Amino acid sequence: MKYLTIDTTTKVTVVALAEDEKLVGEGFLHTTKTHSERIIPMLDQLLTAADWTLQELDMLGVVRGPGSFTGIRIGIATAQGLAQVLNLPLIAVVSLDALAWAGKGRMEDVVPILDARKNEWYTARYRWTPGEEMAECLTSPQAMPTDQWLEYLRGLERPICFVGDAVGKAKERIAEVLGRQGVILPEYVSLPRGAYAAQAVWQRWQQTREGEQVEPYYIRFSEAEVNWAKKQKALRSEGHE
Amino acid sequence: MKYLTIDTTTKVTVVALAEDEKLVGEGFLHTTKTHSERIIPMLDQLLTAADWTLQELDMLGVVRGPGSFTGIRIGIATAQGLAQVLNLPLIAVVSLDALAWAGKGRMEDVVPILDARKNEWYTARYRWTPGEEMAECLTSPQAMPTDQWLEYLRGLERPICFVGDAVGKAKERIAEVLGRQGVILPEYVSLPRGAYAAQAVWQRWQQTREGEQVEPYYIRFSEAEVNWAKKQKALRSEGHE
């Protein structure tokens, strides 16, 4: 089964072509260009390089968040557009679930951390049991104050492997709080990768065997929504006075 | 410092753009197309996607083997051609050294295995010491009979993390000989990657600070050379009779 997967939930633009569990091609771009400029040319180039056409695809996959609000919207809009035009089933996965695949074969406990601003991370805790096909999600995705989360992880008294786009900035703090209990993978494997997203999509496809109605997964309200809600509240209070 | 790195020493075609230690872009292709068809379009597309031009580059990197004889020749010829035209320093690294970067932050002992046919692997043994910037090569690159190498590794009585293009086929045999001592990383991280080659190139650049005359690193003679040598020997014996 041939499928294409995209992930634009962080600053990295990621595309992958895969056939069942085999990764056939991957593109990774970490520049200042916006996702909307990058994603379609990257897809097009990867298909050309692999000698695949859109018509050959059997499925599409997309990462639906949490992460950057704009990134999530661009990814889903692109994937939904392609799915509709090509009449293909669309499978959506959670960004943190995808990142957990960075830790396969390495560590038992993997904790993806994604920058959620305001000293918070989008995060979850996963465990790889040797011999198991996928990681178990032990703590469901949430937006957590960074220090509160590190204290919680310290209390577990087990080695924790950190991955995700917040690792770079958080390195020193992780070392301070967790000492040798905190394991940091280098950025070139711990940022989102097409391979990880494709693995998560393939795993989900085997469970669902059909496309799904994809909803963005924000966890938190966006800044714009928060401001709008505040304004509405203020207007209502004024009206009542 | 901006540089481009290519690796065509296995069936995977790999290109990377990096700036110092930061991976900016990566292309990965694992199809039946030959390297000579893939490499230039892949380079061109990655540069375009990243908004980089060849003129902006400060250095070029290439993986010089061991691996596929044809792949090694194509990679070096391409890199040398570009280096000459663009007047850039060229840095060459060993495929096994590059693969050792797949294990950074995960395991202490990493053993890349590359298919050398005839029941042999191109292999070496590396150790990551926590806090060290690069892996130490404990056993230098060689072509080894697979079972002899596995027996040697078993005798070390420490966990060994296997990476490289021979892992897929060797999985069962590794488990038989090494049991839980053998750790297998999934194919999507254990095949050659632009990120690994770029890390190795950056590390070498910091040591040399200048370009080098690049020689292919075959370890073994190619089939063609062996046949030619046999033929020469036979001809000489005939002459002597």
Short mmCIF file of C-alpha atoms in Angstrom, two decimals:
data_model
loop_
_atom_site.label_atom_id
_atom_site.label_comp_id
_atom_site.label_asym_id
_atom_site.label_seq_id
_atom_site.Cartn_x
_atom_site.Cartn_y
_atom_site.Cartn_z
CA MET A 1 0.00 0.00 0.00
CA LYS A 2 1.53 3.29 -1.14
CA TYR A 3 0.98 6.44 0.89
CA LEU A 4 2.22 9.94 1.36
CA THR A 5 2.45 11.59 4.78
CA ILE A 6 2.96 15.24 5.70
CA ASP A 7 3.81 16.92 8.98
CA THR A 8 3.83 20.71 9.33
CA THR A 9 3.03 20.96 13.04
CA THR A 10 6.46 22.39 13.98
CA LYS A 11 8.99 24.66 12.26
CA VAL A 12 10.16 21.66 10.27
CA THR A 13 8.40 20.70 7.04
CA VAL A 14 8.34 16.98 6.60
CA VAL A 15 7.07 14.73 3.80
CA ALA A 16 7.39 10.98 3.37
CA LEU A 17 6.58 8.33 0.81
CA ALA A 18 6.15 4.84 2.14
CA GLU A 19 4.95 1.45 1.03
CA ASP A 20 3.54 -0.48 3.99
CA GLU A 21 6.24 -0.25 6.69
CA LYS A 22 9.03 0.58 4.23
CA LEU A 23 10.18 4.20 3.98
CA VAL A 24 10.72 4.91 0.27
CA GLY A 25 11.52 8.60 0.36
CA GLU A 26 11.72 11.45 2.81
CA GLY A 27 12.11 15.19 2.63
CA PHE A 28 13.06 17.31 5.64
CA LEU A 29 13.40 21.08 5.64
CA HIS A 30 14.26 23.31 8.59
CA THR A 31 14.48 26.87 7.24
CA THR A 32 12.68 30.16 7.68
CA LYS A 33 10.44 29.60 4.65
CA THR A 34 6.80 29.12 5.63
CA HIS A 35 5.07 25.75 5.32
CA SER A 36 2.61 27.11 2.77
CA GLU A 37 5.51 27.98 0.44
CA ARG A 38 7.32 24.70 0.98
CA ILE A 39 4.87 21.86 1.23
CA ILE A 40 3.53 21.47 -2.33
CA PRO A 41 6.93 21.83 -4.09
CA MET A 42 8.41 19.35 -1.60
CA LEU A 43 5.66 16.79 -2.28
CA ASP A 44 6.02 17.28 -5.99
CA GLN A 45 9.81 16.88 -5.93
CA LEU A 46 9.72 13.79 -3.75
CA LEU A 47 7.16 12.09 -6.00
CA THR A 48 9.25 12.92 -9.07
CA ALA A 49 12.44 11.67 -7.43
CA ALA A 50 10.79 8.38 -6.49
CA ASP A 51 9.08 8.04 -9.89
CA TRP A 52 5.69 7.91 -8.21
CA THR A 53 2.56 9.74 -9.34
CA LEU A 54 -0.27 11.03 -7.16
CA GLN A 55 -2.53 8.60 -9.02
CA GLU A 56 -0.56 5.63 -7.66
CA LEU A 57 -1.23 6.51 -4.04
CA ASP A 58 -3.61 4.38 -1.96
CA MET A 59 -3.81 6.60 1.10
CA LEU A 60 -2.77 9.93 2.58
CA GLY A 61 -1.54 10.67 6.08
CA VAL A 62 -1.29 13.90 8.03
CA VAL A 63 -0.15 14.96 11.49
CA ARG A 64 -3.04 16.91 13.10
CA GLY A 65 -1.32 18.48 16.12
CA PRO A 66 -0.66 19.56 18.78
CA GLY A 67 1.91 22.11 17.63
CA SER A 68 1.91 25.41 15.75
CA PHE A 69 -1.68 26.53 15.06
CA THR A 70 -0.90 27.80 11.57
CA GLY A 71 1.18 24.72 10.78
CA ILE A 72 -1.62 22.39 11.83
CA ARG A 73 -4.14 24.24 9.64
CA ILE A 74 -1.84 24.22 6.59
CA GLY A 75 -1.09 20.52 6.96
CA ILE A 76 -4.71 19.48 7.32
CA ALA A 77 -5.94 21.79 4.56
CA THR A 78 -3.30 20.42 2.16
CA ALA A 79 -4.01 16.80 3.04
CA GLN A 80 -7.78 17.23 2.86
CA GLY A 81 -7.52 18.96 -0.49
CA LEU A 82 -5.41 16.17 -1.95
CA ALA A 83 -7.62 13.46 -0.41
CA GLN A 84 -10.72 15.01 -1.96
CA VAL A 85 -9.24 15.53 -5.42
CA LEU A 86 -7.66 12.08 -5.51
CA ASN A 87 -10.56 10.41 -3.71
CA LEU A 88 -8.24 8.75 -1.18
CA PRO A 89 -8.73 7.80 2.47
CA LEU A 90 -7.03 10.23 4.85
CA ILE A 91 -5.48 9.09 8.13
CA ALA A 92 -4.54 11.56 10.87
CA VAL A 93 -2.14 11.02 13.73
CA VAL A 94 -1.07 12.97 16.80
CA SER A 95 2.30 14.76 16.60
CA LEU A 96 3.47 13.34 19.93
CA ASP A 97 2.52 9.79 18.90
CA ALA A 98 4.58 10.25 15.74
CA LEU A 99 7.60 11.51 17.69
CA ALA A 100 7.49 8.51 20.00
CA TRP A 101 8.76 6.47 17.01
CA ALA A 102 12.09 8.32 17.33
CA GLY A 103 12.72 6.23 20.43
CA LYS A 104 11.96 2.77 19.02
CA GLY A 105 14.66 0.24 19.78
CA ARG A 106 16.52 2.63 22.06
CA MET A 107 14.87 3.38 25.33
CA GLU A 108 11.85 2.24 27.22
CA ASP A 109 10.43 5.64 28.21
CA VAL A 110 10.19 8.33 25.55
CA VAL A 111 8.85 11.81 26.21
CA PRO A 112 8.25 14.12 23.23
CA ILE A 113 8.23 17.83 24.12
CA LEU A 114 6.92 20.42 21.68
CA ASP A 115 7.22 24.16 22.24
CA ALA A 116 3.80 25.49 23.36
CA ARG A 117 5.19 28.94 24.38
CA LYS A 118 4.42 30.58 27.76
CA ASN A 119 6.80 28.12 29.47
CA GLU A 120 4.67 25.18 28.50
CA TRP A 121 5.18 22.08 26.40
CA TYR A 122 2.79 19.88 24.51
CA THR A 123 3.86 16.56 25.86
CA ALA A 124 2.95 12.97 26.69
CA ARG A 125 4.75 9.93 28.03
CA TYR A 126 5.28 6.73 26.02
CA ARG A 127 6.75 3.36 26.77
CA TRP A 128 8.34 0.96 24.30
CA THR A 129 8.15 -2.63 25.50
CA PRO A 130 10.74 -4.80 23.71
CA GLY A 131 8.98 -6.94 21.10
CA GLU A 132 5.87 -4.74 20.96
CA GLU A 133 4.89 -3.24 17.61
CA MET A 134 4.10 0.21 18.98
CA ALA A 135 4.66 2.39 22.01
CA GLU A 136 2.05 2.59 24.74
CA CYS A 137 0.89 6.11 25.64
CA LEU A 138 1.04 6.24 29.45
CA THR A 139 0.09 9.90 29.97
CA SER A 140 -2.20 11.45 27.37
CA PRO A 141 -1.20 14.58 25.43
CA GLN A 142 -1.46 17.84 27.33
CA ALA A 143 -0.03 21.36 27.59
CA MET A 144 2.13 21.30 30.72
CA PRO A 145 4.19 23.93 32.56
CA THR A 146 7.75 22.85 31.83
CA ASP A 147 9.09 22.69 35.39
CA GLN A 148 6.00 20.91 36.73
CA TRP A 149 6.42 18.25 34.03
CA LEU A 150 10.14 17.79 34.74
CA GLU A 151 9.43 17.38 38.47
CA TYR A 152 6.80 14.76 37.68
CA LEU A 153 9.23 12.86 35.44
CA ARG A 154 11.95 13.02 38.08
CA GLY A 155 9.58 11.36 40.52
CA LEU A 156 9.31 8.35 38.21
CA GLU A 157 12.94 7.50 38.93
CA ARG A 158 13.57 5.95 35.52
CA PRO A 159 15.64 7.08 32.53
CA ILE A 160 13.60 9.34 30.25
CA CYS A 161 14.51 9.94 26.62
CA PHE A 162 13.50 13.40 25.37
CA VAL A 163 12.66 14.15 21.74
CA GLY A 164 10.88 17.02 19.98
CA ASP A 165 11.45 20.61 18.90
CA ALA A 166 11.68 21.95 22.48
CA VAL A 167 14.70 19.80 23.34
CA GLY A 168 17.27 22.28 22.00
CA LYS A 169 16.22 25.10 24.33
CA ALA A 170 15.42 22.81 27.28
CA LYS A 171 18.66 20.82 27.34
CA GLU A 172 20.28 22.62 30.29
CA ARG A 173 17.09 22.68 32.35
CA ILE A 174 16.53 18.95 31.77
CA ALA A 175 20.08 18.24 32.92
CA GLU A 176 19.61 20.44 36.01
CA VAL A 177 16.40 18.76 37.13
CA LEU A 178 16.91 15.19 35.94
CA GLY A 179 20.69 14.79 35.88
CA ARG A 180 21.70 11.50 34.29
CA GLN A 181 18.07 10.32 34.38
CA GLY A 182 17.40 12.61 31.39
CA VAL A 183 18.64 11.33 28.02
CA ILE A 184 18.75 13.81 25.12
CA LEU A 185 18.74 12.58 21.54
CA PRO A 186 20.59 14.85 19.07
CA GLU A 187 18.45 17.29 17.11
CA TYR A 188 18.96 15.50 13.79
CA VAL A 189 16.94 12.53 15.05
CA SER A 190 14.72 14.19 17.62
CA LEU A 191 12.99 16.72 15.36
CA PRO A 192 9.87 15.50 13.51
CA ARG A 193 10.73 13.19 10.61
CA GLY A 194 8.71 11.82 7.74
CA ALA A 195 9.73 8.36 8.84
CA TYR A 196 8.15 8.76 12.28
CA ALA A 197 4.91 10.23 10.94
CA ALA A 198 4.68 7.50 8.28
CA GLN A 199 5.14 4.76 10.90
CA ALA A 200 2.37 6.27 13.03
CA VAL A 201 0.07 6.54 10.00
CA TRP A 202 0.74 2.94 8.95
CA GLN A 203 0.04 1.73 12.48
CA ARG A 204 -3.24 3.66 12.62
CA TRP A 205 -4.30 2.46 9.17
CA GLN A 206 -3.91 -1.13 10.30
CA GLN A 207 -6.34 -0.43 13.13
CA THR A 208 -8.94 1.61 11.23
CA ARG A 209 -8.67 0.35 7.63
CA GLU A 210 -10.64 3.40 6.52
CA GLY A 211 -10.27 7.13 6.11
CA GLU A 212 -11.49 9.50 8.77
CA GLN A 213 -12.91 12.98 9.21
CA VAL A 214 -9.84 14.89 10.35
CA GLU A 215 -10.08 17.52 13.08
CA PRO A 216 -7.16 19.74 14.08
CA TYR A 217 -5.85 18.85 17.52
CA TYR A 218 -4.86 22.07 19.24
CA ILE A 219 -5.06 21.08 22.94
CA ARG A 220 -5.07 24.79 23.84
CA PHE A 221 -7.07 27.61 22.29
CA SER A 222 -5.09 29.82 19.96
CA GLU A 223 -4.07 33.33 20.97
CA ALA A 224 -6.65 34.74 18.55
CA GLU A 225 -9.44 32.68 20.09
CA VAL A 226 -8.42 33.67 23.61
CA ASN A 227 -8.40 37.35 22.65
CA TRP A 228 -11.74 37.04 20.89
CA ALA A 229 -13.27 35.33 23.93
CA LYS A 230 -11.92 38.05 26.24
CA LYS A 231 -13.34 40.74 24.00
CA GLN A 232 -16.74 39.03 23.88
CA LYS A 233 -16.74 38.75 27.66
CA ALA A 234 -15.84 42.42 28.03
CA LEU A 235 -18.57 43.42 25.57
CA ARG A 236 -21.11 41.32 27.43
CA SER A 237 -20.14 42.85 30.80
CA GLU A 238 -20.46 46.33 29.30
CA GLY A 239 -23.89 45.43 27.96
CA HIS A 240 -25.00 44.23 31.39
CA GLU A 241 -23.87 47.33 33.21
CA MET B 1 29.48 27.39 7.33
CA LYS B 2 27.13 26.01 4.68
CA TYR B 3 27.80 22.62 3.14
CA LEU B 4 26.22 19.90 1.11
CA THR B 5 26.87 16.22 1.75
CA ILE B 6 26.09 13.18 -0.41
CA ASP B 7 26.12 9.48 0.33
CA THR B 8 25.58 6.89 -2.39
CA THR B 9 27.53 4.02 -0.87
CA THR B 10 24.43 1.82 -0.31
CA LYS B 11 21.12 1.33 -2.15
CA VAL B 12 19.87 4.51 -0.50
CA THR B 13 20.57 7.89 -2.08
CA VAL B 14 21.11 10.52 0.54
CA VAL B 15 21.73 14.26 0.34
CA ALA B 16 21.93 16.83 3.12
CA LEU B 17 22.27 20.57 3.52
CA ALA B 18 23.68 21.74 6.80
CA GLU B 19 25.00 24.88 8.42
CA ASP B 20 27.64 24.02 11.05
CA GLU B 21 25.99 21.33 13.19
CA LYS B 22 22.46 22.24 12.18
CA LEU B 23 20.69 20.04 9.63
CA VAL B 24 18.83 22.38 7.28
CA GLY B 25 17.48 19.91 4.74
CA GLU B 26 17.64 16.23 3.92
CA GLY B 27 16.58 14.03 1.06
CA PHE B 28 16.36 10.24 1.37
CA LEU B 29 15.42 7.89 -1.45
CA HIS B 30 15.24 4.10 -1.31
CA THR B 31 13.99 2.94 -4.70
CA THR B 32 15.23 0.89 -7.62
CA LYS B 33 16.39 3.96 -9.56
CA THR B 34 20.17 4.12 -9.88
CA HIS B 35 22.24 6.69 -8.04
CA SER B 36 23.42 8.26 -11.27
CA GLU B 37 19.80 9.03 -12.22
CA ARG B 38 18.87 10.32 -8.79
CA ILE B 39 21.71 12.27 -7.30
CA ILE B 40 21.82 15.49 -9.36
CA PRO B 41 18.02 16.05 -9.44
CA MET B 42 17.89 15.39 -5.67
CA LEU B 43 20.63 17.93 -4.98
CA ASP B 44 18.99 20.46 -7.22
CA GLN B 45 15.56 20.01 -5.61
CA LEU B 46 16.90 20.23 -2.08
CA LEU B 47 18.81 23.42 -2.83
CA THR B 48 15.70 24.94 -4.42
CA ALA B 49 13.50 23.90 -1.49
CA ALA B 50 15.91 25.47 0.98
CA ASP B 51 16.40 28.59 -1.15
CA TRP B 52 20.13 27.94 -1.29
CA THR B 53 22.32 28.23 -4.35
CA LEU B 54 25.46 26.25 -5.16
CA GLN B 55 27.34 29.57 -5.01
CA GLU B 56 26.49 29.99 -1.33
CA LEU B 57 28.17 26.76 -0.30
CA ASP B 58 31.43 26.86 1.67
CA MET B 59 32.28 23.17 1.54
CA LEU B 60 31.24 19.80 0.09
CA GLY B 61 31.14 16.44 1.81
CA VAL B 62 31.03 12.91 0.45
CA VAL B 63 30.98 9.41 1.86
CA ARG B 64 33.85 7.47 0.26
CA GLY B 65 33.02 3.89 1.25
CA PRO B 66 33.13 1.06 2.05
CA GLY B 67 29.92 -0.04 0.33
CA SER B 68 28.75 -0.60 -3.23
CA PHE B 69 31.64 -0.17 -5.67
CA THR B 70 29.52 1.63 -8.26
CA GLY B 71 27.85 3.77 -5.61
CA ILE B 72 31.20 4.86 -4.18
CA ARG B 73 32.47 5.83 -7.64
CA ILE B 74 29.32 7.82 -8.49
CA GLY B 75 29.37 9.68 -5.18
CA ILE B 76 33.02 10.65 -5.39
CA ALA B 77 32.85 11.59 -9.08
CA THR B 78 29.83 13.81 -8.43
CA ALA B 79 31.38 15.48 -5.39
CA GLN B 80 34.76 15.98 -7.08
CA GLY B 81 33.09 17.48 -10.14
CA LEU B 82 31.12 19.95 -8.04
CA ALA B 83 34.14 20.79 -5.87
CA GLN B 84 36.22 21.57 -8.96
CA VAL B 85 33.59 23.68 -10.70
CA LEU B 86 32.69 25.59 -7.55
CA ASN B 87 36.25 25.71 -6.26
CA LEU B 88 35.25 24.38 -2.84
CA PRO B 89 37.08 22.22 -0.31
CA LEU B 90 35.90 18.60 -0.35
CA ILE B 91 35.77 16.51 2.81
CA ALA B 92 35.40 12.72 2.69
CA VAL B 93 34.23 10.42 5.46
CA VAL B 94 33.96 6.67 5.96
CA SER B 95 30.44 5.17 5.61
CA LEU B 96 30.74 3.27 8.88
CA ASP B 97 31.88 6.39 10.76
CA ALA B 98 28.81 8.21 9.39
CA LEU B 99 26.46 5.40 10.48
CA ALA B 100 27.86 5.48 14.00
CA TRP B 101 26.01 8.82 14.40
CA ALA B 102 22.72 6.89 14.26
CA GLY B 103 23.53 5.66 17.75
CA LYS B 104 24.35 8.97 19.41
CA GLY B 105 22.54 9.47 22.70
CA ARG B 106 21.15 5.95 22.66
CA MET B 107 23.70 3.26 23.28
CA GLU B 108 27.31 3.00 24.20
CA ASP B 109 28.37 0.40 21.62
CA VAL B 110 27.26 0.85 18.03
CA VAL B 111 28.13 -1.56 15.24
CA PRO B 112 27.28 -0.57 11.65
CA ILE B 113 27.00 -3.51 9.26
CA LEU B 114 26.94 -3.00 5.50
CA ASP B 115 26.23 -5.76 3.02
CA ALA B 116 29.55 -6.87 1.45
CA ARG B 117 28.00 -10.00 -0.21
CA LYS B 118 29.59 -13.48 0.10
CA ASN B 119 28.37 -13.71 3.73
CA GLU B 120 30.53 -10.79 4.75
CA TRP B 121 29.87 -7.36 6.18
CA TYR B 122 31.81 -4.15 6.06
CA THR B 123 31.85 -3.34 9.71
CA ALA B 124 33.57 -1.64 12.63
CA ARG B 125 32.85 -1.10 16.30
CA TYR B 126 32.23 2.31 17.87
CA ARG B 127 31.69 3.53 21.38
CA TRP B 128 29.79 6.64 22.45
CA THR B 129 30.98 7.95 25.78
CA PRO B 130 28.33 10.20 27.35
CA GLY B 131 29.43 13.83 27.05
CA GLU B 132 31.89 13.13 24.21
CA GLU B 133 31.41 14.95 20.92
CA MET B 134 32.05 11.93 18.72
CA ALA B 135 32.18 8.16 18.85
CA GLU B 136 35.47 6.37 19.29
CA CYS B 137 36.28 3.73 16.68
CA LEU B 138 37.40 0.65 18.66
CA THR B 139 37.83 -1.81 15.79
CA SER B 140 38.81 -0.37 12.44
CA PRO B 141 36.72 -0.94 9.29
CA GLN B 142 37.05 -4.36 7.71
CA ALA B 143 35.22 -6.97 5.62
CA MET B 144 34.27 -9.71 8.08
CA PRO B 145 32.55 -13.10 7.73
CA THR B 146 29.18 -12.45 9.38
CA ASP B 147 29.17 -15.34 11.86
CA GLN B 148 32.77 -14.78 12.92
CA TRP B 149 31.94 -11.13 13.67
CA LEU B 150 28.81 -12.02 15.66
CA GLU B 151 30.78 -14.52 17.74
CA TYR B 152 33.41 -11.88 18.45
CA LEU B 153 30.72 -9.39 19.53
CA ARG B 154 29.06 -11.99 21.75
CA GLY B 155 32.35 -12.44 23.56
CA LEU B 156 32.33 -8.77 24.53
CA GLU B 157 29.35 -9.42 26.81
CA ARG B 158 27.90 -5.94 26.40
CA PRO B 159 24.78 -4.68 24.59
CA ILE B 160 25.51 -3.96 20.94
CA CYS B 161 23.34 -1.67 18.82
CA PHE B 162 23.29 -2.66 15.12
CA VAL B 163 22.69 -0.19 12.31
CA GLY B 164 23.27 -0.27 8.55
CA ASP B 165 21.76 -1.75 5.39
CA ALA B 166 22.56 -5.36 6.35
CA VAL B 167 20.42 -5.22 9.49
CA GLY B 168 17.15 -6.15 7.74
CA LYS B 169 18.45 -9.49 6.43
CA ALA B 170 20.55 -10.24 9.53
CA LYS B 171 17.91 -9.61 12.20
CA GLU B 172 17.09 -13.26 12.92
CA ARG B 173 20.73 -14.34 12.91
CA ILE B 174 21.69 -11.53 15.31
CA ALA B 175 18.90 -12.57 17.67
CA GLU B 176 20.03 -16.23 17.46
CA VAL B 177 23.65 -15.52 18.29
CA LEU B 178 23.38 -12.52 20.58
CA GLY B 179 19.92 -12.85 22.13
CA ARG B 180 19.01 -9.77 24.16
CA GLN B 181 22.59 -8.50 23.89
CA GLY B 182 21.82 -7.48 20.28
CA VAL B 183 19.76 -4.33 19.88
CA ILE B 184 18.28 -3.62 16.46
CA LEU B 185 17.27 -0.10 15.48
CA PRO B 186 14.34 0.10 13.02
CA GLU B 187 15.23 0.49 9.35
CA TYR B 188 13.94 4.07 9.13
CA VAL B 189 16.73 5.25 11.42
CA SER B 190 19.40 2.61 10.76
CA LEU B 191 19.81 3.11 7.01
CA PRO B 192 22.28 5.81 5.93
CA ARG B 193 20.89 9.32 6.43
CA GLY B 194 22.01 12.73 5.27
CA ALA B 195 22.03 13.82 8.89
CA TYR B 196 24.60 11.18 9.88
CA ALA B 197 26.90 11.87 6.93
CA ALA B 198 26.69 15.63 7.55
CA GLN B 199 27.59 15.19 11.22
CA ALA B 200 30.62 13.10 10.27
CA VAL B 201 31.69 15.66 7.65
CA TRP B 202 31.33 18.55 10.11
CA GLN B 203 33.37 16.69 12.69
CA ARG B 204 36.13 15.97 10.18
CA TRP B 205 36.15 19.53 8.91
CA GLN B 206 36.78 20.80 12.41
CA GLN B 207 39.87 18.59 12.57
CA THR B 208 41.28 19.26 9.10
CA ARG B 209 40.04 22.76 8.24
CA GLU B 210 40.98 22.10 4.62
CA GLY B 211 39.87 20.07 1.65
CA GLU B 212 41.49 16.77 0.82
CA GLN B 213 42.37 14.55 -2.11
CA VAL B 214 39.59 11.97 -1.97
CA GLU B 215 40.28 8.31 -2.59
CA PRO B 216 37.54 5.67 -2.80
CA TYR B 217 37.63 3.35 0.19
CA TYR B 218 36.75 -0.11 -1.04
CA ILE B 219 38.36 -2.34 1.65
CA ARG B 220 38.04 -5.28 -0.75
CA PHE B 221 38.88 -5.47 -4.42
CA SER B 222 35.87 -5.34 -6.73
CA GLU B 223 34.67 -8.44 -8.55
CA ALA B 224 35.99 -6.97 -11.80
CA GLU B 225 39.43 -6.41 -10.35
CA VAL B 226 39.58 -9.92 -8.87
CA ASN B 227 38.61 -11.43 -12.23
CA TRP B 228 41.13 -9.28 -14.06
CA ALA B 229 43.88 -10.29 -11.61
CA LYS B 230 42.99 -13.98 -12.02
CA LYS B 231 43.07 -13.63 -15.78
CA GLN B 232 46.45 -11.87 -15.68
CA LYS B 233 47.83 -14.58 -13.44
CA ALA B 234 46.52 -17.29 -15.77
CA LEU B 235 47.98 -15.53 -18.80
CA ARG B 236 51.33 -15.18 -17.07
CA SER B 237 51.41 -18.88 -16.11
CA GLU B 238 50.58 -19.80 -19.71
CA GLY B 239 53.43 -17.58 -20.89
CA HIS B 240 55.84 -19.33 -18.57
CA GLU B 241 54.93 -22.80 -19.73
#
